[in-house]
mmCIF file of N, CA and C in Angstrom:
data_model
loop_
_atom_site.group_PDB
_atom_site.id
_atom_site.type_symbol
_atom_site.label_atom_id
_atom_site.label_comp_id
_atom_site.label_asym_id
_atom_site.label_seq_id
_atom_site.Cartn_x
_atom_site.Cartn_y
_atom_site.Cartn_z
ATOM 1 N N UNK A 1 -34.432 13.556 68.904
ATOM 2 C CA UNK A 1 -33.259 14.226 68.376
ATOM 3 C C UNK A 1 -32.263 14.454 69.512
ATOM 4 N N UNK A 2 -30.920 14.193 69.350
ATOM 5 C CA UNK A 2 -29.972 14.635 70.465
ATOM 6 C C UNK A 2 -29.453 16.120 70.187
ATOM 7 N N UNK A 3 -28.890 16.640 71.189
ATOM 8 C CA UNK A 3 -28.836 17.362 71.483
ATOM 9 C C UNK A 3 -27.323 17.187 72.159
ATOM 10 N N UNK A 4 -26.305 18.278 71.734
ATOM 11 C CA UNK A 4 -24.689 18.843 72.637
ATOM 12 C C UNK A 4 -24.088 19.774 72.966
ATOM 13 N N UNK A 5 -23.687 19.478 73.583
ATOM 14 C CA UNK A 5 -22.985 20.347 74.516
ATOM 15 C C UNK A 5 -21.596 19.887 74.045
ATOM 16 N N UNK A 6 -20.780 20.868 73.648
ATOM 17 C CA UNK A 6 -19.498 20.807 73.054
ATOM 18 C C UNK A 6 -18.361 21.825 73.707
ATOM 19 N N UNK A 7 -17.587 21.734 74.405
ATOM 20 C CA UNK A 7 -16.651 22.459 74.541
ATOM 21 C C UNK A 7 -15.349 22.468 73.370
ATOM 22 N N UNK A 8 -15.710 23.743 73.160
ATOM 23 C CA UNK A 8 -15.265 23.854 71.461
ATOM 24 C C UNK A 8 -12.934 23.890 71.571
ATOM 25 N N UNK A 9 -12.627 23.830 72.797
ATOM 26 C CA UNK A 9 -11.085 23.474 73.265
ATOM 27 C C UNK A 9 -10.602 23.261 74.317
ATOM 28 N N UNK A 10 -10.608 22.102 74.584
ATOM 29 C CA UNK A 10 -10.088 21.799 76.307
ATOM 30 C C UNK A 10 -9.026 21.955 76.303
ATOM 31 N N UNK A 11 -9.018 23.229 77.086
ATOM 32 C CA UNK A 11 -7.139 23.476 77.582
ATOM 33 C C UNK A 11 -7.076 22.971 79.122
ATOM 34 N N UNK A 12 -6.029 23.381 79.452
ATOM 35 C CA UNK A 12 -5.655 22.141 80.452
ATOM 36 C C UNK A 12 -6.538 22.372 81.727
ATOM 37 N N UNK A 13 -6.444 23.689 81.595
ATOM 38 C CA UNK A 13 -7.890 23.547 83.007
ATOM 39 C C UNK A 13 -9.114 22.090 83.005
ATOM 40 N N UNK A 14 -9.593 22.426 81.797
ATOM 41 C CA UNK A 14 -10.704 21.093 81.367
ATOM 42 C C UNK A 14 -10.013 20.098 81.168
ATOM 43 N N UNK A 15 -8.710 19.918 80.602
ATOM 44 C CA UNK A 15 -7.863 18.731 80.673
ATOM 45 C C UNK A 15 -7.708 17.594 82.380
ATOM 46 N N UNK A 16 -7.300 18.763 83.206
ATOM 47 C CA UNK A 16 -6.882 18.421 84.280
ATOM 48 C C UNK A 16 -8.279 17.655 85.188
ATOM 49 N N UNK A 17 -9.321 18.683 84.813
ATOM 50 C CA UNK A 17 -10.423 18.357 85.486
ATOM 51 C C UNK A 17 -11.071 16.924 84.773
ATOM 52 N N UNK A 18 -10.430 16.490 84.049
ATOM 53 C CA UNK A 18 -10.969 15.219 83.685
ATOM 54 C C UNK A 18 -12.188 15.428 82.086
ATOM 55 N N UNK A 19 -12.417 16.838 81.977
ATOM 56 C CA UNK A 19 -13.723 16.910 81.318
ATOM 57 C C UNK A 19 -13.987 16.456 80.013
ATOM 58 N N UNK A 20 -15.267 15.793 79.889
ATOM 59 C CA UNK A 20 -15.614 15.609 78.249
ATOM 60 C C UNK A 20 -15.903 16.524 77.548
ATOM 61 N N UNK A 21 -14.960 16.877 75.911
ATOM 62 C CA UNK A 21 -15.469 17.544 75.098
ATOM 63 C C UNK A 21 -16.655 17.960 74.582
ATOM 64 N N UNK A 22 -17.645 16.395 74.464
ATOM 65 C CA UNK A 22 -18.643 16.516 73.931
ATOM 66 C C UNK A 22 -19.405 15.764 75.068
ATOM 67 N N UNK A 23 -20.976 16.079 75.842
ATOM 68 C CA UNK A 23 -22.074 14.783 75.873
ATOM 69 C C UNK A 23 -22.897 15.351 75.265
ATOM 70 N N UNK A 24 -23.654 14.409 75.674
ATOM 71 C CA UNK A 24 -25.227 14.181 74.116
ATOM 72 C C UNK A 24 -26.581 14.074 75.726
ATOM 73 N N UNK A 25 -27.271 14.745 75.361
ATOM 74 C CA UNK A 25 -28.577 15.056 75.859
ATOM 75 C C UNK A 25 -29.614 14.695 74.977
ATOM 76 N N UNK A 26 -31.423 14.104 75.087
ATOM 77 C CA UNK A 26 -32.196 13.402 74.311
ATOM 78 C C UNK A 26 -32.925 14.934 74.239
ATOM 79 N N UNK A 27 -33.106 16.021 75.981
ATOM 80 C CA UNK A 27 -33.961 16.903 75.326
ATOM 81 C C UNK A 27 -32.892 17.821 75.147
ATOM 82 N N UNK A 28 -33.233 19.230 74.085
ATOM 83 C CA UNK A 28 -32.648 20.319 74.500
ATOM 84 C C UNK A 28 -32.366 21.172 75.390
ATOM 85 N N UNK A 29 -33.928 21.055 76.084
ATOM 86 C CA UNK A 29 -33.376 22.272 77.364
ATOM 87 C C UNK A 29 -32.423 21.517 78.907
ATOM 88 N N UNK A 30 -32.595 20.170 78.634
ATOM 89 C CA UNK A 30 -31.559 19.609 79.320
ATOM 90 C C UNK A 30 -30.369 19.878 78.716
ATOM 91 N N UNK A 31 -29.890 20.160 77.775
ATOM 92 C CA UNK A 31 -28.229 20.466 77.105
ATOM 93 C C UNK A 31 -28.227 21.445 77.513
ATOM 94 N N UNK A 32 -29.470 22.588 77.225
ATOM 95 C CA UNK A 32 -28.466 24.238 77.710
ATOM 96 C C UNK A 32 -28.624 24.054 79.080
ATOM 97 N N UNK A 33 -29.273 23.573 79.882
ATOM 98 C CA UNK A 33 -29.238 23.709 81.176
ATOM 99 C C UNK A 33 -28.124 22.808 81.832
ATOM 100 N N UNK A 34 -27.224 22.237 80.868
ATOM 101 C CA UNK A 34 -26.224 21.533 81.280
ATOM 102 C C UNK A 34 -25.006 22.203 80.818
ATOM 103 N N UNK A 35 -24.593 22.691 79.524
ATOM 104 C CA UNK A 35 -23.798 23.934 79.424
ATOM 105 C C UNK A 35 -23.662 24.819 80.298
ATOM 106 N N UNK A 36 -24.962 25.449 80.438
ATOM 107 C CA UNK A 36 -24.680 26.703 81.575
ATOM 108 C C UNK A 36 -24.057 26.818 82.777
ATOM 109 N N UNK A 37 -24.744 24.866 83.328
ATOM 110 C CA UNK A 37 -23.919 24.502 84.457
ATOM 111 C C UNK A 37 -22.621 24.359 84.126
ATOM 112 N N UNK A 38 -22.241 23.971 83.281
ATOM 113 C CA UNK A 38 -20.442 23.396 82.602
ATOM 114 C C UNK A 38 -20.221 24.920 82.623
ATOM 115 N N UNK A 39 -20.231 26.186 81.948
ATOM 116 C CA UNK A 39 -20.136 27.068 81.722
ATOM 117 C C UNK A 39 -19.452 27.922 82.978
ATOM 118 N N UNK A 40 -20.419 27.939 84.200
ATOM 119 C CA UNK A 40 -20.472 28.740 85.349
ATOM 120 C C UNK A 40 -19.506 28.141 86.134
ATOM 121 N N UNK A 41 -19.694 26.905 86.040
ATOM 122 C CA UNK A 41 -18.738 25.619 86.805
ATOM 123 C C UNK A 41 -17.098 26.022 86.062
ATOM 124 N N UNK A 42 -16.739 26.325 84.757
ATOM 125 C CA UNK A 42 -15.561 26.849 84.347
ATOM 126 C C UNK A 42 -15.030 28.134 84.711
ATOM 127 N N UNK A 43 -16.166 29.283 84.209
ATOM 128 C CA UNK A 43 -15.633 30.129 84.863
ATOM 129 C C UNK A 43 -15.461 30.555 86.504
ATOM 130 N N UNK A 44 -15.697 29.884 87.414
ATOM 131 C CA UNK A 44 -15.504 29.756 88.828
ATOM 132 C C UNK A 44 -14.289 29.162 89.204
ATOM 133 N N UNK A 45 -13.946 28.092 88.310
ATOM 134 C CA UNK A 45 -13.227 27.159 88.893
ATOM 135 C C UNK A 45 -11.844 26.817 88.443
ATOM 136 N N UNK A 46 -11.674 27.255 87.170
ATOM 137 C CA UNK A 46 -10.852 27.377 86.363
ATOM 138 C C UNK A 46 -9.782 28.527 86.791
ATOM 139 N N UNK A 47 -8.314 28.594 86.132
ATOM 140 C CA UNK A 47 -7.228 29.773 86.266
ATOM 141 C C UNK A 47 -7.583 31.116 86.452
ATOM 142 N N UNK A 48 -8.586 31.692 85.153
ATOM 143 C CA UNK A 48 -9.167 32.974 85.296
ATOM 144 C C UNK A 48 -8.321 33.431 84.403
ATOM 145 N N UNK A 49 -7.672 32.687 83.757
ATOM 146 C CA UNK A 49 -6.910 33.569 81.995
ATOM 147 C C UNK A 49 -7.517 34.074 81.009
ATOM 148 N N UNK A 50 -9.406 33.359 81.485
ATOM 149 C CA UNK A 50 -10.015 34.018 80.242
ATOM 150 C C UNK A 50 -10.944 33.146 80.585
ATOM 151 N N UNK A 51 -12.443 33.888 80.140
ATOM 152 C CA UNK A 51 -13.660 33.347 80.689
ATOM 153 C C UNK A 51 -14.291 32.989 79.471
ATOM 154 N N UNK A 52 -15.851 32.081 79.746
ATOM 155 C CA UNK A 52 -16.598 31.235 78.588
ATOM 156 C C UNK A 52 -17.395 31.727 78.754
ATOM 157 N N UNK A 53 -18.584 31.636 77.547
ATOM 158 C CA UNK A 53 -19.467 31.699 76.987
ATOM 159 C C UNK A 53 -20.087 30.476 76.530
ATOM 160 N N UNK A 54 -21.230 30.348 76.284
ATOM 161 C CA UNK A 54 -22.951 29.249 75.447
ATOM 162 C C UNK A 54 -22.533 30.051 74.507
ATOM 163 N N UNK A 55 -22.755 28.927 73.471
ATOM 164 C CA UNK A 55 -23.364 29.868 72.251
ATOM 165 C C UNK A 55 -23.992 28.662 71.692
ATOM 166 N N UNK A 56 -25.333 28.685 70.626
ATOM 167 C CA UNK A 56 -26.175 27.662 70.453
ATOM 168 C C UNK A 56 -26.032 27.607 68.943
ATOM 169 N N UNK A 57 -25.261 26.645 68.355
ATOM 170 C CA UNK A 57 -25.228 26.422 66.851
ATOM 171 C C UNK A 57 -25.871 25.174 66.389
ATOM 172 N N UNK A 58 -26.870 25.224 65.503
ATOM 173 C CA UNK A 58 -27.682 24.060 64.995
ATOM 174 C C UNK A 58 -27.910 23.267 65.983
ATOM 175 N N UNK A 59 -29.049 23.983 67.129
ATOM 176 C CA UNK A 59 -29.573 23.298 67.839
ATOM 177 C C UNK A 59 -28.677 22.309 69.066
ATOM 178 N N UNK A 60 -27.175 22.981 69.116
ATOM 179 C CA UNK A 60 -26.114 22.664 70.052
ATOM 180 C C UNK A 60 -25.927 23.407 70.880
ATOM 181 N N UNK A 61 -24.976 23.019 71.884
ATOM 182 C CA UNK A 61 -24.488 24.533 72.589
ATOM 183 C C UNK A 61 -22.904 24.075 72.688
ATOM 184 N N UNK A 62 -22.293 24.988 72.317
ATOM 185 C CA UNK A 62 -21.095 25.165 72.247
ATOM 186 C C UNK A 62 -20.352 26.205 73.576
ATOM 187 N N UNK A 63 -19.549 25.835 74.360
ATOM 188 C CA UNK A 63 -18.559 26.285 75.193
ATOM 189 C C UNK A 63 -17.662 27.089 74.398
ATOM 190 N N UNK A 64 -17.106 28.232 74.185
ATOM 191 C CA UNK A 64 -16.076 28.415 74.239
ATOM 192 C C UNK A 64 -15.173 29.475 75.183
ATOM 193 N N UNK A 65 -13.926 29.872 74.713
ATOM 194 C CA UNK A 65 -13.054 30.817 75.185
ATOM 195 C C UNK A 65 -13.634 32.378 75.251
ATOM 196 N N UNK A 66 -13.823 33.300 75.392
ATOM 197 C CA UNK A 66 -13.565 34.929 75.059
ATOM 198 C C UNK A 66 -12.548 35.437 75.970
ATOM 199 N N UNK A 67 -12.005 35.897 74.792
ATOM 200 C CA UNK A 67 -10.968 37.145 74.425
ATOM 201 C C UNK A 67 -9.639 36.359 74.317
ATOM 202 N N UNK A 68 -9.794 35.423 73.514
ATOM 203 C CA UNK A 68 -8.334 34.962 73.097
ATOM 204 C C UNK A 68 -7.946 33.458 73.734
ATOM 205 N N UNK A 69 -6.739 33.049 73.714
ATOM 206 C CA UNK A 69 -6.457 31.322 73.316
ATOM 207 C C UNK A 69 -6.361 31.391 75.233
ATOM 208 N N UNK A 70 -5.690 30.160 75.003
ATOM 209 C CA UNK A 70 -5.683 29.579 76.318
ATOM 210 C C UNK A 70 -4.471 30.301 77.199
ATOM 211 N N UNK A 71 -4.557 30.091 78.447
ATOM 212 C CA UNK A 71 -3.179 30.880 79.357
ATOM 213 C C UNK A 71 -3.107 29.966 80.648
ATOM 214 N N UNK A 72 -3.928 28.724 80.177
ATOM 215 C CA UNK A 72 -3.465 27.638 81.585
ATOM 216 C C UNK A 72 -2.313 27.112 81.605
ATOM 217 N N UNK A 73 -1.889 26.790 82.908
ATOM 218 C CA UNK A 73 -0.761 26.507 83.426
ATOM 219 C C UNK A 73 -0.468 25.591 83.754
#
């Protein structure tokens, strides 16, 4: 079964950085352990307009925003 990692809106921070919306992993704990890295790797590296979160829907993991839309520049 595959397994993704989805960044649920690439604003231009992830734009700029080249990043893929979606990859596909064969195990699961390779996806969250690849989110988390995508995850930590965003909020470090990114503007700082607003930080991410994992969240795991039907066996996915989803990237997104908290506390509101995008504020990259």
């Amino acid at each position: 079964m595959e397994h993704h990692v989805v960044i649920e809106k690439l604003c231009s921070c992830a734009k700029k950085e080249g990043l893929s919306q979606i990859t596909t992993y064969d195990a699961k704990d390779a996806a969250l352990e690849a989110a988390e890295t995508q995850m930590s790797y965003m909020n470090g590296s990114f503007c700082g307009k607003h930080t991410f979160e994992v969240v795991e829907v039907n066996d996915n993991f989803v990237i997104g925003m908290v506390g509101g839309g995008c504020g990259c520049k």
